PDB file of N, CA and C in Angstrom:
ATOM      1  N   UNK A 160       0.839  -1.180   0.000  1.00 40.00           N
ATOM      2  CA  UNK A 160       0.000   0.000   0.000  1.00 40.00           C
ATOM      3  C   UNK A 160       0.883   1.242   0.000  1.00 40.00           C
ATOM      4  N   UNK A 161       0.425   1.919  -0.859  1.00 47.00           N
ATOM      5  CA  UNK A 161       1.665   3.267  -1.162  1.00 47.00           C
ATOM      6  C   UNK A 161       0.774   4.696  -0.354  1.00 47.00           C
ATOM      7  N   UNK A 162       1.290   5.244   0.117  1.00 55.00           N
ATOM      8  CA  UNK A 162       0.511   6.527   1.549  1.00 55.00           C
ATOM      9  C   UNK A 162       1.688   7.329   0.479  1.00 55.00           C
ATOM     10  N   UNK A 163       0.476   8.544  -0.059  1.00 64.00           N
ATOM     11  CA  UNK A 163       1.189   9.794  -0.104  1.00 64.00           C
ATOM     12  C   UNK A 163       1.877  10.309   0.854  1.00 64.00           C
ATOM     13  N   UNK A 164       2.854  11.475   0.736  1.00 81.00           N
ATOM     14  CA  UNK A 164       3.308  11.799   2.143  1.00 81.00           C
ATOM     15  C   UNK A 164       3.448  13.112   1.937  1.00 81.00           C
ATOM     16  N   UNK A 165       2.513  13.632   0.400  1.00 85.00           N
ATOM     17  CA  UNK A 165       1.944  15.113   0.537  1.00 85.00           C
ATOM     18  C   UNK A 165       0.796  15.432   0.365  1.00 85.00           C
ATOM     19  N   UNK A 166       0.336  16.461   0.875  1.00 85.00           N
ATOM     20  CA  UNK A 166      -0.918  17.217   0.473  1.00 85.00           C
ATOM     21  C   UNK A 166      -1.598  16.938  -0.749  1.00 85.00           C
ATOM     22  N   UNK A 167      -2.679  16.577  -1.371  1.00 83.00           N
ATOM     23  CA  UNK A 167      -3.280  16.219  -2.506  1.00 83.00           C
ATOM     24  C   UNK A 167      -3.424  17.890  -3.103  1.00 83.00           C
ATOM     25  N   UNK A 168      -3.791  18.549  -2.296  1.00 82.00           N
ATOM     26  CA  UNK A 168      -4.221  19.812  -2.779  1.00 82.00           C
ATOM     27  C   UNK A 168      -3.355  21.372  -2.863  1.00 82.00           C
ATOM     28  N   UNK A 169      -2.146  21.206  -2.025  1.00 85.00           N
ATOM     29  CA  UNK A 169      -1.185  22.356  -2.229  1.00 85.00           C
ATOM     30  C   UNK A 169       0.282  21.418  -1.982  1.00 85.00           C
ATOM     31  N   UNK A 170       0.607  20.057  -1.977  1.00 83.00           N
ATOM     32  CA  UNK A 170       1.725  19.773  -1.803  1.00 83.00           C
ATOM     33  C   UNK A 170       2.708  19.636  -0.777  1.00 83.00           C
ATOM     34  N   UNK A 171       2.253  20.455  -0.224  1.00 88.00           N
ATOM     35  CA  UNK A 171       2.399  20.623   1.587  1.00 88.00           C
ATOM     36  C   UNK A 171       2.962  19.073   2.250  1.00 88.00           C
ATOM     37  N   UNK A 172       4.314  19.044   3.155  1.00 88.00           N
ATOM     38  CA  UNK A 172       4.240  17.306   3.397  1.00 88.00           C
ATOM     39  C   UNK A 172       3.043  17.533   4.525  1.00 88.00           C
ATOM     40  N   UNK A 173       2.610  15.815   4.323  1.00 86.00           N
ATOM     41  CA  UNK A 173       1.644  15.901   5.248  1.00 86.00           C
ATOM     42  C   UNK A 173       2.699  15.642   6.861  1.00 86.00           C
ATOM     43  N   UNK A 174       1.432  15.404   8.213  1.00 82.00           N
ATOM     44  CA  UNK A 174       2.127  15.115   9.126  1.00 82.00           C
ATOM     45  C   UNK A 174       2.136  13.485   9.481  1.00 82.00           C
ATOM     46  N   UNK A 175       3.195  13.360   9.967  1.00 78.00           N
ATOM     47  CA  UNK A 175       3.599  11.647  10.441  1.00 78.00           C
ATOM     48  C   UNK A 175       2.405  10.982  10.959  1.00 78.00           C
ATOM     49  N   UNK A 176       2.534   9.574  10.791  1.00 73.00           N
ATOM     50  CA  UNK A 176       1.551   8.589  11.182  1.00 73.00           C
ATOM     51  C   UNK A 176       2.006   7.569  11.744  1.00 73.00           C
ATOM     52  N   UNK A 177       3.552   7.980  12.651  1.00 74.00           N
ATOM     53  CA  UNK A 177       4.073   6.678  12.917  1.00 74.00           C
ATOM     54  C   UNK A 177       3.141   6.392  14.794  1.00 74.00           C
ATOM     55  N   UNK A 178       2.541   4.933  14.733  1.00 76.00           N
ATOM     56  CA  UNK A 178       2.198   5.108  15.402  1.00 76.00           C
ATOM     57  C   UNK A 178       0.404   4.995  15.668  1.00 76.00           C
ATOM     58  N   UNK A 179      -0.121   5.808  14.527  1.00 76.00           N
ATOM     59  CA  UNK A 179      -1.330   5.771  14.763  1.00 76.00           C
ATOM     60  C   UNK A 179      -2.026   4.763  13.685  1.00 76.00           C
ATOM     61  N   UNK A 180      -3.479   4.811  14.018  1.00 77.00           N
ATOM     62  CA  UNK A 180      -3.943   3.786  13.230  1.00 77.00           C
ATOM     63  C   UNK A 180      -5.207   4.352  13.031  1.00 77.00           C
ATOM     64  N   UNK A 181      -5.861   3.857  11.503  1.00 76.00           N
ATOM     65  CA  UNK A 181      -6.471   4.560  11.058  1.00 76.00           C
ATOM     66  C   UNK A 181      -6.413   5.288   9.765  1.00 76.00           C
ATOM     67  N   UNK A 182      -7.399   5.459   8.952  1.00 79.00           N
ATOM     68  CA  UNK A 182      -6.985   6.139   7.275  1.00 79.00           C
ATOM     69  C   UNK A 182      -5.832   6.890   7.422  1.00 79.00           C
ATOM     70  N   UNK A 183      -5.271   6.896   6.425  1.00 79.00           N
ATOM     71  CA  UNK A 183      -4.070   7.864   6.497  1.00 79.00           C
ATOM     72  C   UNK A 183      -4.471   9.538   5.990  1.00 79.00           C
ATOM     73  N   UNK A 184      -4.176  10.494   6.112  1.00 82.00           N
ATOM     74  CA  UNK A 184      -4.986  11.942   5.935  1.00 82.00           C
ATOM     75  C   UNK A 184      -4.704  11.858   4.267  1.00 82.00           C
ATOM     76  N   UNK A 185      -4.924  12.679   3.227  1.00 84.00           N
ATOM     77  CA  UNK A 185      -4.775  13.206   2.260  1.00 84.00           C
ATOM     78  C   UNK A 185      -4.737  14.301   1.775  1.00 84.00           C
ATOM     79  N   UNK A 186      -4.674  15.363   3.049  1.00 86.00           N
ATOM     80  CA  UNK A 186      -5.029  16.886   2.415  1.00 86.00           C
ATOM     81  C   UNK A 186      -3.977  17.311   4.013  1.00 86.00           C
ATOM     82  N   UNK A 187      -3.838  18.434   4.026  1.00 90.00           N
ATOM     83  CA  UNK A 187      -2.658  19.101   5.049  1.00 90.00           C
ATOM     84  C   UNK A 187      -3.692  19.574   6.423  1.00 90.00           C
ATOM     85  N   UNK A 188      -5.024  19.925   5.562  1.00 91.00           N
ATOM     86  CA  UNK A 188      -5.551  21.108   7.152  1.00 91.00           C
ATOM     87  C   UNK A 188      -7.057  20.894   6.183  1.00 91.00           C
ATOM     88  N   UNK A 189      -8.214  21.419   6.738  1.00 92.00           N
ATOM     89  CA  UNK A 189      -9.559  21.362   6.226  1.00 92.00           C
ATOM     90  C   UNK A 189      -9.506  22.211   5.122  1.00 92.00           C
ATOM     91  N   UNK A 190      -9.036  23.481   4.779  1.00 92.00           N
ATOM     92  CA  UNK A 190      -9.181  24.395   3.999  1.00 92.00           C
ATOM     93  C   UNK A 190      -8.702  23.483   2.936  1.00 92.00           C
ATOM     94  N   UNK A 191      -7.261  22.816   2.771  1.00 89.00           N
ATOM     95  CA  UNK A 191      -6.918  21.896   1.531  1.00 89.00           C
ATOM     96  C   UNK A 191      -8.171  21.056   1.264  1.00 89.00           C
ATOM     97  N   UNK A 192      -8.615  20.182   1.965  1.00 89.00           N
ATOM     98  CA  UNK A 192      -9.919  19.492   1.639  1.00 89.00           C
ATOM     99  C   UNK A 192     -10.932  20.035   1.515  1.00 89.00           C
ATOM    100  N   UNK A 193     -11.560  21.379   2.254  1.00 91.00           N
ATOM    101  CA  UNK A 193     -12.249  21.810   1.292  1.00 91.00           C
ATOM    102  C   UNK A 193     -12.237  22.477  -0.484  1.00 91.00           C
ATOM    103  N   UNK A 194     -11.168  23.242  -0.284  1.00 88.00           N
ATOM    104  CA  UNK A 194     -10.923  23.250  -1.485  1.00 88.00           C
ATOM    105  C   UNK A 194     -10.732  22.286  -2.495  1.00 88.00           C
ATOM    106  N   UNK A 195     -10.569  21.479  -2.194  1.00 83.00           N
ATOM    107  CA  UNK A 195     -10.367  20.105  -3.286  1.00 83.00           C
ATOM    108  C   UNK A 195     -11.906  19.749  -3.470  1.00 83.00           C
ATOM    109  N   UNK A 196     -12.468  19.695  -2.325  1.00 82.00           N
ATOM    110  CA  UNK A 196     -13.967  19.290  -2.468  1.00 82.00           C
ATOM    111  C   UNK A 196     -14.600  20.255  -3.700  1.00 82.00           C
ATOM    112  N   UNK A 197     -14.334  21.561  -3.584  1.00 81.00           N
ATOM    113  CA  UNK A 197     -15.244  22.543  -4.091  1.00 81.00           C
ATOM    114  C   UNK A 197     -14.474  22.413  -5.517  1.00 81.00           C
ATOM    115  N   UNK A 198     -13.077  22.048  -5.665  1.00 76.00           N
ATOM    116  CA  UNK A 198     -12.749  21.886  -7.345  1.00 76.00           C
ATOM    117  C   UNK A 198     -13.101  21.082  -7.965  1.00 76.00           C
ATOM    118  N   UNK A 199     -13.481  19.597  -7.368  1.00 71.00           N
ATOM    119  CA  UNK A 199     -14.012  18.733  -7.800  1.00 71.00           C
ATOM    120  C   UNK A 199     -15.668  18.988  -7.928  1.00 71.00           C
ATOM    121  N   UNK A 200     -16.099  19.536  -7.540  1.00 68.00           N
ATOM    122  CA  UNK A 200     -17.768  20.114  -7.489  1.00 68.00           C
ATOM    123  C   UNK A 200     -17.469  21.202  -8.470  1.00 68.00           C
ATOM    124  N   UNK A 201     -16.697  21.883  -9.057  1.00 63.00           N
ATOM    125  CA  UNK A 201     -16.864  22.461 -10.591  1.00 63.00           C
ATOM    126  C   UNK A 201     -16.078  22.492 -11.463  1.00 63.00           C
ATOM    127  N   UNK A 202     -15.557  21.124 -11.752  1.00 57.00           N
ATOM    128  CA  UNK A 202     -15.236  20.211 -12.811  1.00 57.00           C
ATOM    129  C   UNK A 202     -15.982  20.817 -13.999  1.00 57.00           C
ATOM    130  N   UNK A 203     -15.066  20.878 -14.922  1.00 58.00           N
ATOM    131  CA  UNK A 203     -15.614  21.370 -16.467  1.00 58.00           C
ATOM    132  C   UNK A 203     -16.018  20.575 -16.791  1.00 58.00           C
ATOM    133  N   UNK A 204     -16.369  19.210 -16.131  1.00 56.00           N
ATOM    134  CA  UNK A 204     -17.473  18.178 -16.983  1.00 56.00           C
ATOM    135  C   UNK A 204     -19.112  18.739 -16.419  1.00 56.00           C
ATOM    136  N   UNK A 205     -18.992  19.672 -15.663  1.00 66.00           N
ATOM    137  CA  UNK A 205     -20.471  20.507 -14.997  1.00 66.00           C
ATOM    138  C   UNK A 205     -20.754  21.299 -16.362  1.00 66.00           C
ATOM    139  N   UNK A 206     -19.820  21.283 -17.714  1.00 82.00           N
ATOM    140  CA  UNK A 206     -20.399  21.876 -18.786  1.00 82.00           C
ATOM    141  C   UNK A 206     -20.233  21.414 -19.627  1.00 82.00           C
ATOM    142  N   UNK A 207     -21.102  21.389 -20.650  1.00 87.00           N
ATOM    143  CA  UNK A 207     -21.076  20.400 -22.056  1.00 87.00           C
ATOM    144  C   UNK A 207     -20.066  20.566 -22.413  1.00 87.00           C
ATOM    145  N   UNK A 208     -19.491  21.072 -22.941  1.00 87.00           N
ATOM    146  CA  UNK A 208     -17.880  21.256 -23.689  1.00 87.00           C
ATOM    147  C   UNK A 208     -17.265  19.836 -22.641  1.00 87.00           C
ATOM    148  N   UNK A 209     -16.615  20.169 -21.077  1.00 85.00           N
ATOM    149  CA  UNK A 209     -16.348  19.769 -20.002  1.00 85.00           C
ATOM    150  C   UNK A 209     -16.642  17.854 -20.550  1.00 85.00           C
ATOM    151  N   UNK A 210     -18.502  17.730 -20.632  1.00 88.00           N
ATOM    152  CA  UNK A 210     -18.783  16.493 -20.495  1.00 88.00           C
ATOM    153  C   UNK A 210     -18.457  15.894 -21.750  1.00 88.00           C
ATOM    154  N   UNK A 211     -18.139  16.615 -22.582  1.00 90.00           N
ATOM    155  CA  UNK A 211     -17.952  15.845 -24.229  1.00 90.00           C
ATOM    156  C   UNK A 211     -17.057  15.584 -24.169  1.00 90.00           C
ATOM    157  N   UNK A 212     -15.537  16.482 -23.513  1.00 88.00           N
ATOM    158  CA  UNK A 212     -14.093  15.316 -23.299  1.00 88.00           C
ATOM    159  C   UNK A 212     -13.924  14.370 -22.776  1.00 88.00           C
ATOM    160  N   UNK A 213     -14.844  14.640 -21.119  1.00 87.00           N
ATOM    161  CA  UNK A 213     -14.548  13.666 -20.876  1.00 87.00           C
ATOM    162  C   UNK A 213     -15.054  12.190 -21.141  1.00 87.00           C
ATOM    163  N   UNK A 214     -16.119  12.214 -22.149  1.00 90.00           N
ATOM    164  CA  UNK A 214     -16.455  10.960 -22.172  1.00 90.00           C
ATOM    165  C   UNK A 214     -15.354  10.346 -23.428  1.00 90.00           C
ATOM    166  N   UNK A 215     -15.122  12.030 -24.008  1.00 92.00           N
ATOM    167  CA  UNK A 215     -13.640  11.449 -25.190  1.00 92.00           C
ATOM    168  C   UNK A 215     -12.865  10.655 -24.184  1.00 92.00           C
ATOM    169  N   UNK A 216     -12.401  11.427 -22.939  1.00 89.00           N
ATOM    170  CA  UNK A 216     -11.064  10.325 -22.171  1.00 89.00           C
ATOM    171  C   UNK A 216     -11.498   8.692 -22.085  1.00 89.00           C
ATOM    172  N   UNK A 217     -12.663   8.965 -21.587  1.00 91.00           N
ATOM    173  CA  UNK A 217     -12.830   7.943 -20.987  1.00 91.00           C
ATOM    174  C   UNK A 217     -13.719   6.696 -22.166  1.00 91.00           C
ATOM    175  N   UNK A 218     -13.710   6.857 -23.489  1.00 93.00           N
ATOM    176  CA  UNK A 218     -13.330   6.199 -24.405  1.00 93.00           C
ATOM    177  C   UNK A 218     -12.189   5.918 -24.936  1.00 93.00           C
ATOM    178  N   UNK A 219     -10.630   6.596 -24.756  1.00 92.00           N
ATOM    179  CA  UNK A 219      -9.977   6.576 -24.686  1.00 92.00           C
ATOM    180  C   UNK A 219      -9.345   5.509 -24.071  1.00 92.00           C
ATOM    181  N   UNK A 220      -9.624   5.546 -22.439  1.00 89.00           N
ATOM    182  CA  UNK A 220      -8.992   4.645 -21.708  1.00 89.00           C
ATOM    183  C   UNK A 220      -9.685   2.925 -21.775  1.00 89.00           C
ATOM    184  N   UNK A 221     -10.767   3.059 -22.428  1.00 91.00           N
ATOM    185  CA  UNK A 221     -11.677   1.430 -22.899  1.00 91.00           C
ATOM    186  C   UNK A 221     -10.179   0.493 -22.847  1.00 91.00           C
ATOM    187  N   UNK A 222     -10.344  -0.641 -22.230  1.00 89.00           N
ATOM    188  CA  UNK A 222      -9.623  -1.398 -22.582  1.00 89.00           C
ATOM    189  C   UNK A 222     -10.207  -3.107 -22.580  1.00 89.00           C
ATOM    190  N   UNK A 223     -10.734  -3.612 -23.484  1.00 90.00           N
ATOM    191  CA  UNK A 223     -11.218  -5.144 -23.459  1.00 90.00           C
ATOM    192  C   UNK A 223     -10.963  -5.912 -22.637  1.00 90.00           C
ATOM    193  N   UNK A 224      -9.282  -6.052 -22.193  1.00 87.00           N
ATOM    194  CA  UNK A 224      -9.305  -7.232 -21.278  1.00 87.00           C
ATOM    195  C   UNK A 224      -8.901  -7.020 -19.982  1.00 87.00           C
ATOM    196  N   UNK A 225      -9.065  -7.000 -18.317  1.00 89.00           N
ATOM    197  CA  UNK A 225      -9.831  -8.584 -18.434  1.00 89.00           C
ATOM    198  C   UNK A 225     -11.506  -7.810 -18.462  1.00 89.00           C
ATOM    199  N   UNK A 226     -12.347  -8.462 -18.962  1.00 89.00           N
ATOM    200  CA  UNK A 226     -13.710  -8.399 -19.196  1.00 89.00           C
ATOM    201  C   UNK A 226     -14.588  -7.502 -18.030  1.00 89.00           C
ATOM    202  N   UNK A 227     -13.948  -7.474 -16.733  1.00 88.00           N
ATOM    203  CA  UNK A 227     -14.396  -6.753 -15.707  1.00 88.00           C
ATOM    204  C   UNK A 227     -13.989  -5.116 -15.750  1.00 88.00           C
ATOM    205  N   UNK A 228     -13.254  -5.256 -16.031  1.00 87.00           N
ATOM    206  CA  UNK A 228     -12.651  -3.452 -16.354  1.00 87.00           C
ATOM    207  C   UNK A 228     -13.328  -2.886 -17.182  1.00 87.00           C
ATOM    208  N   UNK A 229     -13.130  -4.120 -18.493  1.00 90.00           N
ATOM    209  CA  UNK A 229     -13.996  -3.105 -19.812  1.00 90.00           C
ATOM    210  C   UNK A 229     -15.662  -2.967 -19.044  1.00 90.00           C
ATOM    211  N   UNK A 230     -16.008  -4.251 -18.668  1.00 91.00           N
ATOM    212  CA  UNK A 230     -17.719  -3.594 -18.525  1.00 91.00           C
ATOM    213  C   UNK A 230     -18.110  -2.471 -17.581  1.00 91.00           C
ATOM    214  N   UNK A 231     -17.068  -2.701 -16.801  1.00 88.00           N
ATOM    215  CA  UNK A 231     -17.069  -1.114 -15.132  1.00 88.00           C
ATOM    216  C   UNK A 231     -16.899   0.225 -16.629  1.00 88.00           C
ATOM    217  N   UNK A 232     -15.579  -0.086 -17.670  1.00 89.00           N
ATOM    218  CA  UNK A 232     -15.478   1.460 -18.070  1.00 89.00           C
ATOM    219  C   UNK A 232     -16.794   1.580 -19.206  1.00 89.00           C
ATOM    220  N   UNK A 233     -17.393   0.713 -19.665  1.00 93.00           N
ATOM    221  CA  UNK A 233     -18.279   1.039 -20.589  1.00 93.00           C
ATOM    222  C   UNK A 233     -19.511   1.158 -19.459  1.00 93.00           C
ATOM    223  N   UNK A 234     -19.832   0.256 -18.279  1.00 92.00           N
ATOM    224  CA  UNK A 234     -20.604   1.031 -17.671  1.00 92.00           C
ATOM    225  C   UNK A 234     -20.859   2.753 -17.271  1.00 92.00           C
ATOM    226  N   UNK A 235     -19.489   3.031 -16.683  1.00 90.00           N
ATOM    227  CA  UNK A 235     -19.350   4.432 -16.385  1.00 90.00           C
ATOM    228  C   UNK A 235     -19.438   5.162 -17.704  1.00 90.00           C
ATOM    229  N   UNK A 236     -18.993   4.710 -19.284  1.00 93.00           N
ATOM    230  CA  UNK A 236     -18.925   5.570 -20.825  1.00 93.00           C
ATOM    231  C   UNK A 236     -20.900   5.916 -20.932  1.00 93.00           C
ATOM    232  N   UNK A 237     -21.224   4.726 -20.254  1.00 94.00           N
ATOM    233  CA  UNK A 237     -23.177   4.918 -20.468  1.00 94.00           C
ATOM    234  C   UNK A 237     -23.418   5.439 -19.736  1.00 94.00           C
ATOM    235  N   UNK A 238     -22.895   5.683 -18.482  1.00 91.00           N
ATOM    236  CA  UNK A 238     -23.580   6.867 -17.831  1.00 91.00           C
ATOM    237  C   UNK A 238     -23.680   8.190 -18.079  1.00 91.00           C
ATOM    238  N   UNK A 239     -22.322   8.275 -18.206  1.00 90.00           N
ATOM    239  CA  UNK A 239     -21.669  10.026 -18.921  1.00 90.00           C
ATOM    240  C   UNK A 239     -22.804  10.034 -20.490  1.00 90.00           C
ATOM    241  N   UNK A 240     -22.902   9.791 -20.669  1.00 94.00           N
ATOM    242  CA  UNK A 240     -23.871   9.568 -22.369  1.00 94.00           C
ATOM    243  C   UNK A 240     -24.916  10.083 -22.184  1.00 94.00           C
ATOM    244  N   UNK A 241     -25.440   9.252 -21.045  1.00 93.00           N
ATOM    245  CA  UNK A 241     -26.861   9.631 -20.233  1.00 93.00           C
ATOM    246  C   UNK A 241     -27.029  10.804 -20.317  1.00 93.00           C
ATOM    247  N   UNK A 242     -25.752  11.442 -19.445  1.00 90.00           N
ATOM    248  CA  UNK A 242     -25.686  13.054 -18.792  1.00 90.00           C
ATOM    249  C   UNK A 242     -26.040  13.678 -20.323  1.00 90.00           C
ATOM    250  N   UNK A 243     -25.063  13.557 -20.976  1.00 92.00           N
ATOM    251  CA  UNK A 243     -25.578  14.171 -22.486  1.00 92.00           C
ATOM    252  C   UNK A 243     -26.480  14.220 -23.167  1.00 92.00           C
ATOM    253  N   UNK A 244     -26.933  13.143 -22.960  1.00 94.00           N
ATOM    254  CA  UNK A 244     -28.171  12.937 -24.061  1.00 94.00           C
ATOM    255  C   UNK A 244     -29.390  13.788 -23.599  1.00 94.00           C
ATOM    256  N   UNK A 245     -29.498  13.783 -21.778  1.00 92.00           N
ATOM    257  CA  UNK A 245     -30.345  15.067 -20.996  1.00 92.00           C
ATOM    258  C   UNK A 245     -30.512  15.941 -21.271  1.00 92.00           C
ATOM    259  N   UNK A 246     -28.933  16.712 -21.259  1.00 90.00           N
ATOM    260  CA  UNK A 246     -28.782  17.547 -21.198  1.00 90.00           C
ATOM    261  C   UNK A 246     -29.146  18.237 -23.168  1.00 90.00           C
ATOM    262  N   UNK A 247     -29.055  17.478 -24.094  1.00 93.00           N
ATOM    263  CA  UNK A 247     -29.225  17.611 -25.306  1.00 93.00           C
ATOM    264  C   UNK A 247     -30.896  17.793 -25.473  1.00 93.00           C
ATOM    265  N   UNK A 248     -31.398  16.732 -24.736  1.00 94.00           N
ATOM    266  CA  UNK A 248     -32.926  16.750 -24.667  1.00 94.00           C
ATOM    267  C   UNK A 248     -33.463  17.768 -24.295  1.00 94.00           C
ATOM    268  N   UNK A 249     -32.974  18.382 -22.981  1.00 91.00           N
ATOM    269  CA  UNK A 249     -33.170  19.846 -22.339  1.00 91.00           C
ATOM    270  C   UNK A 249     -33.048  20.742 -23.199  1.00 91.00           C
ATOM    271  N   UNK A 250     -31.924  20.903 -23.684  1.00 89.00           N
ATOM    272  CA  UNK A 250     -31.595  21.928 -24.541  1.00 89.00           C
ATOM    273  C   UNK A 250     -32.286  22.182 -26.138  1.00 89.00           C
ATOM    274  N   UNK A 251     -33.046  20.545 -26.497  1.00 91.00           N
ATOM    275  CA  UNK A 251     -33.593  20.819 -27.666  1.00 91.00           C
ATOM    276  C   UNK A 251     -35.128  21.302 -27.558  1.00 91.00           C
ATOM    277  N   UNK A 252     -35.627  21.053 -26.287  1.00 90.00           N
ATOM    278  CA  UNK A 252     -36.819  21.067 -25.968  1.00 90.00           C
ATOM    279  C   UNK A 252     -36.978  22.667 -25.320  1.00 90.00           C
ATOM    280  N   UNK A 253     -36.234  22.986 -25.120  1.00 87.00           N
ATOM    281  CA  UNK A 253     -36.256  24.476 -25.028  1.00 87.00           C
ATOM    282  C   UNK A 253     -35.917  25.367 -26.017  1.00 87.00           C
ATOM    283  N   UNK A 254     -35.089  25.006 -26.773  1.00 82.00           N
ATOM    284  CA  UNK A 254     -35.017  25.245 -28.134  1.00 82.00           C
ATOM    285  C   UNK A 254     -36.332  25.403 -28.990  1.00 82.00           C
ATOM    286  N   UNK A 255     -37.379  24.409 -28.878  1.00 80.00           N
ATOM    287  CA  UNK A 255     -38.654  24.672 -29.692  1.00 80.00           C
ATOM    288  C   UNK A 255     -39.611  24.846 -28.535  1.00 80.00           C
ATOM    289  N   UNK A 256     -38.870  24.903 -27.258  1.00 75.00           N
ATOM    290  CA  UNK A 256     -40.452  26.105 -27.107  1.00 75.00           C
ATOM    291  C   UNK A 256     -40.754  27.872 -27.344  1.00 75.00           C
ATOM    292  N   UNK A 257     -38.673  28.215 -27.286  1.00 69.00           N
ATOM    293  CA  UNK A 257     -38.823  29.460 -28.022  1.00 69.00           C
ATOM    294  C   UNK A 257     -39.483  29.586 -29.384  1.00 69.00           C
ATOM    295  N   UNK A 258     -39.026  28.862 -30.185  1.00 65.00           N
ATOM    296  CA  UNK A 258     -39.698  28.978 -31.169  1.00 65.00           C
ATOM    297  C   UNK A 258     -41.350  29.284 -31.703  1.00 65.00           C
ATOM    298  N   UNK A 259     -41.744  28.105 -30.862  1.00 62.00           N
ATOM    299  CA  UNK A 259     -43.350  28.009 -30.953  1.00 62.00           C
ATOM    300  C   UNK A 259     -43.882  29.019 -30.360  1.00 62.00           C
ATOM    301  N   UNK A 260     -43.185  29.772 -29.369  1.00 55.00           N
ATOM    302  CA  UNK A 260     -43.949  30.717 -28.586  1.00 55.00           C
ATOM    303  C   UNK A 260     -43.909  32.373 -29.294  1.00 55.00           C
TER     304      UNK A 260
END
């Protein structure tokens, strides 16, 4: 098991764990974890542009074998699709109600 031994979010070393037991930390102080929280909560996949790469990456990373990976990443490729296809639906359906109106 490999334990970072910096900060996920400014790099910062973290502090020692010799001794204790229990998850190991990943962030330096709350402000690092919050902030990480709140970058990950506005991820450019929160915008179409955002969600269209990433489902590029993550067709990208498809890999066939062994058979459990590929179906987890094509599971997760159908979800992200989902998000799109919503969000396309939303957007077309508002699209013709300006119109009609």
């Amino acid at each position: 098991m490999v334990v970072d031994t910096v900060c996920r979010s400014c790099g910062k070393p973290l502090a020692g764990r010799a001794g204790r037991t229990g998850r190991s930390s990943l962030y330096c102080s709350a402000a690092c974890r919050q902030k990480a929280y709140r970058d990950r909560r506005t991820a450019p996949a929160d915008t179409v542009h955002g969600l269209i790469e990433d489902i590029g990456r993550q067709v990208e990373a498809l890999v066939p074998q062994p058979p459990s990976v590929f179906y987890s990443g094509v599971s997760e490729l159908a979800s992200s699709v989902g998000r799109l296809r919503r969000v396309a639906r939303v957007a077309d359906e508002s699209g013709r109600t300006r119109t009609s109106a």
